[in-house]
Coordinates of C-alpha atoms (C1' of nucleotides) in Angstrom, one line a residue:
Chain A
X983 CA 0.0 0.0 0.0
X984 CA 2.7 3.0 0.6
X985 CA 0.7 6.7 1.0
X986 CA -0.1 6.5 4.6
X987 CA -3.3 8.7 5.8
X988 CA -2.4 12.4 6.5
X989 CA -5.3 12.8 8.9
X990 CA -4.2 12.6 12.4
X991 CA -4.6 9.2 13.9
X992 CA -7.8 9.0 16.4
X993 CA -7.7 7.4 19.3
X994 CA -9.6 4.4 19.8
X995 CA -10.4 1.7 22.7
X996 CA -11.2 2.4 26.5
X997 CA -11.9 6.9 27.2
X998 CA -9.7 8.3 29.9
X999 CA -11.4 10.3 33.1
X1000 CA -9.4 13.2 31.2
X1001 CA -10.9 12.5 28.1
X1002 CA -14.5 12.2 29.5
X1003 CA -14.1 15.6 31.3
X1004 CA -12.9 17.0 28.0
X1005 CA -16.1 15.7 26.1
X1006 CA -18.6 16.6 29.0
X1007 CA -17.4 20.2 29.7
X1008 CA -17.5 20.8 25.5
X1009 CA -20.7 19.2 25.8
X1010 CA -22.5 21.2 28.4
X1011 CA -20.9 24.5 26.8
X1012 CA -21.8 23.8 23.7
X1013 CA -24.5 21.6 23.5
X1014 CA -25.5 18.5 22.0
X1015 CA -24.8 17.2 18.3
X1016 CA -22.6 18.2 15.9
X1017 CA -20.5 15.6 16.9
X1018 CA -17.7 16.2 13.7
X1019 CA -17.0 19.6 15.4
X1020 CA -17.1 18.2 18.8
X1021 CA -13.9 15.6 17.4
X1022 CA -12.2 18.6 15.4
X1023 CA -13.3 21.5 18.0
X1024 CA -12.4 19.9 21.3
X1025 CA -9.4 18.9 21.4
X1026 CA -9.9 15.3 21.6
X1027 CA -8.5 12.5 19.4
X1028 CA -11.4 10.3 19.2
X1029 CA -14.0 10.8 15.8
X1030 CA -17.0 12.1 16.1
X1031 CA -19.2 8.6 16.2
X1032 CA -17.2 7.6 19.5
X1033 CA -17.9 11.3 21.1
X1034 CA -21.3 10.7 20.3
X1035 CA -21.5 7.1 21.9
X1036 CA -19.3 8.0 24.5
X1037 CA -22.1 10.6 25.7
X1038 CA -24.8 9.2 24.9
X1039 CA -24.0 5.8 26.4
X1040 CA -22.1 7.3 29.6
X1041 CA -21.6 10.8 30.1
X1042 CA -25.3 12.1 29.2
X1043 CA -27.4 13.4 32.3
X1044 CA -29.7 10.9 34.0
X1045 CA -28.0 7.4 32.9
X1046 CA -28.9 5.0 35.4
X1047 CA -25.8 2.2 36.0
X1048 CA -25.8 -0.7 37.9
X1049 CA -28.3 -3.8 37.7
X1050 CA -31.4 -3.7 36.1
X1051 CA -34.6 -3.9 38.7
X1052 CA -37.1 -7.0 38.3
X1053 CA -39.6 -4.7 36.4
X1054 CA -36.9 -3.5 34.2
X1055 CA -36.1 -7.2 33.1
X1056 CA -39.3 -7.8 32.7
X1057 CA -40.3 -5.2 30.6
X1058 CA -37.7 -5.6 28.3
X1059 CA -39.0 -9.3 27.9
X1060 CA -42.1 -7.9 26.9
X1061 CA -40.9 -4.8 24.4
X1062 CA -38.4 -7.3 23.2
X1063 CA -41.1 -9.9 22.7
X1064 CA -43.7 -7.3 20.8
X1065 CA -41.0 -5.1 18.9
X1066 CA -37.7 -7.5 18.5
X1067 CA -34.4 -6.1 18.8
X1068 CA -35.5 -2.8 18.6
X1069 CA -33.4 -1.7 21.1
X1070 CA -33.2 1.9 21.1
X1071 CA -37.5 1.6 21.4
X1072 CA -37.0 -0.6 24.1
X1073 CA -34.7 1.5 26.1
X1074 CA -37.0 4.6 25.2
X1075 CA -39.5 2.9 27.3
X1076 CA -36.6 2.3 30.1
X1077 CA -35.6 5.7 31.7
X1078 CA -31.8 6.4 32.3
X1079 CA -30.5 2.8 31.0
X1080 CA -29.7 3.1 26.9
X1081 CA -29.7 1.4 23.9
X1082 CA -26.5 -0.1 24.3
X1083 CA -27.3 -1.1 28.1
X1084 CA -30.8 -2.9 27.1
X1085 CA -28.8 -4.6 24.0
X1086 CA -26.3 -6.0 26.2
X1087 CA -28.9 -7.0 28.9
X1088 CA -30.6 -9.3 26.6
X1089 CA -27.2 -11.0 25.0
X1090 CA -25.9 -11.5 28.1
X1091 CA -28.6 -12.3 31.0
X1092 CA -31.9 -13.0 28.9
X1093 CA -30.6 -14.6 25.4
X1094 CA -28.4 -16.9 27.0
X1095 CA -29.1 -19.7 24.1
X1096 CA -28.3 -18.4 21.2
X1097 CA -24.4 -18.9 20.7
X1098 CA -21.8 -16.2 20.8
X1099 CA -21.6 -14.7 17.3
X1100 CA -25.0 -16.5 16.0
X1101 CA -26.4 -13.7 14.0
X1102 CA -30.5 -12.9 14.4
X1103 CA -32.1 -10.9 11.9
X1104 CA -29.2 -10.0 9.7
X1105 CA -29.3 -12.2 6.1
X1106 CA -25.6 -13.7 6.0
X1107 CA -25.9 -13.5 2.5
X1108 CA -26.0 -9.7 1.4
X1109 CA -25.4 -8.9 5.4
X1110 CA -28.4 -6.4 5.7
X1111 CA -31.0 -6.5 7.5
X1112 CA -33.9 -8.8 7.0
X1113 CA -37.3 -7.5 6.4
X1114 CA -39.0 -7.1 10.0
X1115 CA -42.7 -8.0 10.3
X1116 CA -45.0 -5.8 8.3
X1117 CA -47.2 -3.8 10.5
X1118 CA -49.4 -2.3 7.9
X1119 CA -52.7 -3.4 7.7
X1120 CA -53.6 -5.3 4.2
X1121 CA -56.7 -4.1 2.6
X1122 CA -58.9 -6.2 0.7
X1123 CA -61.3 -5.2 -1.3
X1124 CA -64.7 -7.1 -1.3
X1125 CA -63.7 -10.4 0.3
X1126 CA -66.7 -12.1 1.6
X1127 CA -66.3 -13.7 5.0
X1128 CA -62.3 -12.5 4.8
X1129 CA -60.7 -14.9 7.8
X1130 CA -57.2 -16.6 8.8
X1131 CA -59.4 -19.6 9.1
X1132 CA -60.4 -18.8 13.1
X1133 CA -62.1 -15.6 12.3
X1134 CA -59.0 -13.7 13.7
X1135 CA -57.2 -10.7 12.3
X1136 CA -60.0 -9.6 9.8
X1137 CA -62.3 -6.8 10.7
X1138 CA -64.9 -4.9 8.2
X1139 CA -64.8 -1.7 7.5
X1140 CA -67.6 1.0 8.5
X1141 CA -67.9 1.8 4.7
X1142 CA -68.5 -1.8 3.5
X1143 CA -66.8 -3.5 1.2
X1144 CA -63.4 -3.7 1.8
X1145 CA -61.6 -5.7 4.6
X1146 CA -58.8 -5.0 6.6
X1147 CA -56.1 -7.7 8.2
X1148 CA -53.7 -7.0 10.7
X1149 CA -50.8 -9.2 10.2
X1150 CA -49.3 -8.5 13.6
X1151 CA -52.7 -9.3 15.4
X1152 CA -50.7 -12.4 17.3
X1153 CA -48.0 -10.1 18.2
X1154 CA -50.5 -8.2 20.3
X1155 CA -53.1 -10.7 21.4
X1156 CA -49.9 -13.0 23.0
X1157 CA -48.2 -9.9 24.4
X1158 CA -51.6 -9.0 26.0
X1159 CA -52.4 -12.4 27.4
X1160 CA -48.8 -12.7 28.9
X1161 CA -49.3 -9.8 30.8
X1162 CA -52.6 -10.6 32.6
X1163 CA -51.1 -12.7 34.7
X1164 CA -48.1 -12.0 36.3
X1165 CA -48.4 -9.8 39.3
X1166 CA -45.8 -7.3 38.5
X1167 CA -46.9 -4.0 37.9
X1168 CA -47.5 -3.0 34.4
X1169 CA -46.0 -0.1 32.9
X1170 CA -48.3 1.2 30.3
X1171 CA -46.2 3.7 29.4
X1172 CA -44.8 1.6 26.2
X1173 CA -48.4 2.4 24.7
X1174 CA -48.9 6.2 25.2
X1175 CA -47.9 6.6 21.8
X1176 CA -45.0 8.3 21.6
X1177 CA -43.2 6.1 19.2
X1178 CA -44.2 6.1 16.5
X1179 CA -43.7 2.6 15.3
X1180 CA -46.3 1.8 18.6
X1181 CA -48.7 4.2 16.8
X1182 CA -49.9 2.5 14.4
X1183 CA -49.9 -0.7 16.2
X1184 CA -52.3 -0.2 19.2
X1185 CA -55.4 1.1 19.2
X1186 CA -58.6 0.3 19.5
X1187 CA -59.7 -1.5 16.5
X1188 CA -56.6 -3.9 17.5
X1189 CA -57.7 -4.9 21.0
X1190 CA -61.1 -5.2 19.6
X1191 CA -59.5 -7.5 17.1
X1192 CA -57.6 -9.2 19.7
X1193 CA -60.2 -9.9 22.5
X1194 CA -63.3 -9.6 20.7
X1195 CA -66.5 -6.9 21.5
X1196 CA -67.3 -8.5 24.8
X1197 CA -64.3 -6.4 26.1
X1198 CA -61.9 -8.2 28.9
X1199 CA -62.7 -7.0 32.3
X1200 CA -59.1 -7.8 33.5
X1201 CA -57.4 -5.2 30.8
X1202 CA -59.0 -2.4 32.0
X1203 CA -56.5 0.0 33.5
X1204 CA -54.2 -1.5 31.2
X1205 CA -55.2 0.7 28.3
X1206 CA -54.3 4.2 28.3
X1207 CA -55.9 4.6 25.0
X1208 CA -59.4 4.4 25.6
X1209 CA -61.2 7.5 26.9
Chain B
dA353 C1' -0.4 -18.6 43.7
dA354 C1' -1.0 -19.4 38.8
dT355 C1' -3.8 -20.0 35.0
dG356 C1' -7.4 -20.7 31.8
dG357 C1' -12.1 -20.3 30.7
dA358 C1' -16.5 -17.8 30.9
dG359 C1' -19.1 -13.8 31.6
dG360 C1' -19.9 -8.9 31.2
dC361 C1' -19.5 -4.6 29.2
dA362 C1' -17.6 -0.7 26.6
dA363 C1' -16.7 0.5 22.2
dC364 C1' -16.2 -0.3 17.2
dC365 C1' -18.0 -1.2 12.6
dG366 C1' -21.0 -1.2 8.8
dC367 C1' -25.3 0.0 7.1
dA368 C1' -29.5 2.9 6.7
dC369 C1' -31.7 7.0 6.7
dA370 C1' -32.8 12.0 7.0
dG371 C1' -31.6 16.6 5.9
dC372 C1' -29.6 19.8 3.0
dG373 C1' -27.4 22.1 -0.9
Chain C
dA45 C1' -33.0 13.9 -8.7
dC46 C1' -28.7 13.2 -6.8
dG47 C1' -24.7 13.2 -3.9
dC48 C1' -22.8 14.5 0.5
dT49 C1' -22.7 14.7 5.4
dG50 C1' -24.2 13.8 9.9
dT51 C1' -26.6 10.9 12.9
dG52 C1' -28.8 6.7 14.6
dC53 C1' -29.1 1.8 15.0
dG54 C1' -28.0 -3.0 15.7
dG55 C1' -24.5 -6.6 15.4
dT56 C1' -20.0 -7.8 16.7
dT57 C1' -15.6 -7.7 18.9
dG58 C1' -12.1 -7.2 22.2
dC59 C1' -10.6 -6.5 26.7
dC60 C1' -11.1 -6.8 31.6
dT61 C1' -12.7 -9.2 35.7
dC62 C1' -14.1 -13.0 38.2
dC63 C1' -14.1 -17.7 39.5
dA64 C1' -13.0 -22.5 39.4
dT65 C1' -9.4 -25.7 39.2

DNA sequence: AATGGAGGCAACCGCACAGCG
DNA sequence: ACGCTGTGCGGTTGCCTCCAT
């Protein structure tokens, strides 16, 4: 190879206390973002994508260390059973731990089986990301009687005609059932709708579809959503 | 006390996406 | 419409610590 890079080399691997205090006091002066002038600006060697994690994953306000509580593990069982390794919605839901924290959590306390290095949803063949879960609803026009077979996932719509099927209806109906029984407090706060992959997921027409027009006595309190 | 393996965690890498000119 | 840049995300890696032998 021969011409060696004229940028300066960045440092990589474990931050110093001295560069932490470098990055948080550039931080707190100059805010948050921009991390390509925080690298050039601040006098640290590190790029800007290792600022950035550095803050966000340890030196950002309000990050919560140490073990995670029983409802902590539990709700990430839950998110991570309704959304998959979405981890940065799952640790939205968790307040002061991060992405990173909730990701390493699962691989190392809760996903015990699966073998170091197994990948999950990435295809091994063009290494991207496999297609999760469609969580649009399909439409079908005129389709008499439109079931999966047990008269699940299908509702009509006001105007007639067409039907709509919710593909992730299981998703929901499990994650509902699972958490009518165990005594730990629910957090409901996953469903107030702030993501916005939750929005169109929850709502009412998909608890309807899930436990039917008699309603279920035991999810009430359960579901911010209703009025 | 020495050492080797396993576990845990911080950080890196590559890709995707959004915003902007 | 397109390319560039910055940012975010998820998977993976490497190092440190702990513990059993």
């Amino acid at each position: 190879m021969g011409t060696k890079e004229v940028k300066p080399q960045l440092t990589k691997g474990l931050w110093k206390p001295e560069e932490d205090l470098i990055l948080k006091k550039y931080v707190e002066t100059h805010g948050e973002g921009n991390w390509a002038a925080v690298s050039h600006k601040s006098g640290l060697t590190r790029g800007a994508k290792s600022c950035r994690l550095r803050w966000k994953n340890y030196l950002r306000p309000n990050i919560k260390r140490g073990s995670m509580s029983e409802d902590e593990k539990d709700l990430i069982i839950r998110l991570h059973k309704l959304l998959g390794n979405r981890w940065s919605l799952i640790a939205g839901r968790l307040p002061g731990r991060t992405d990173n924290e909730v990701k390493n959590y699962w691989n190392t306390h809760l996903n015990k089986r699966r073998p170091r290095g197994e990948k999950t949803n990435i295809d091994p063949n063009n290494k991207k990301y496999n297609p999760l879960p469609s969580y649009e609803p399909i439409h079908k026009e005129n389709e008499e009687n439109s079931t999966n077979g047990k008269g699940e996932g299908l509702t009509k719509n006001e105007d007639g005609g067409s039907t709509v099927s919710y593909p992730w209806i299981e998703d929901i109906k499990s994650y509902f059932c699972d958490i009518k029984s165990p005594p730990l407090a629910i957090d409901t706060s996953p469903f107030l709708f702030e993501d916005e992959l939750l929005m169109p997921i929850i709502d009412n027409n998909v608890l309807f579809e899930a436990f039917g027009s008699s309603g279920d006595q035991s999810l009430e309190g359960m579901m911010p959503f209703q009025q």
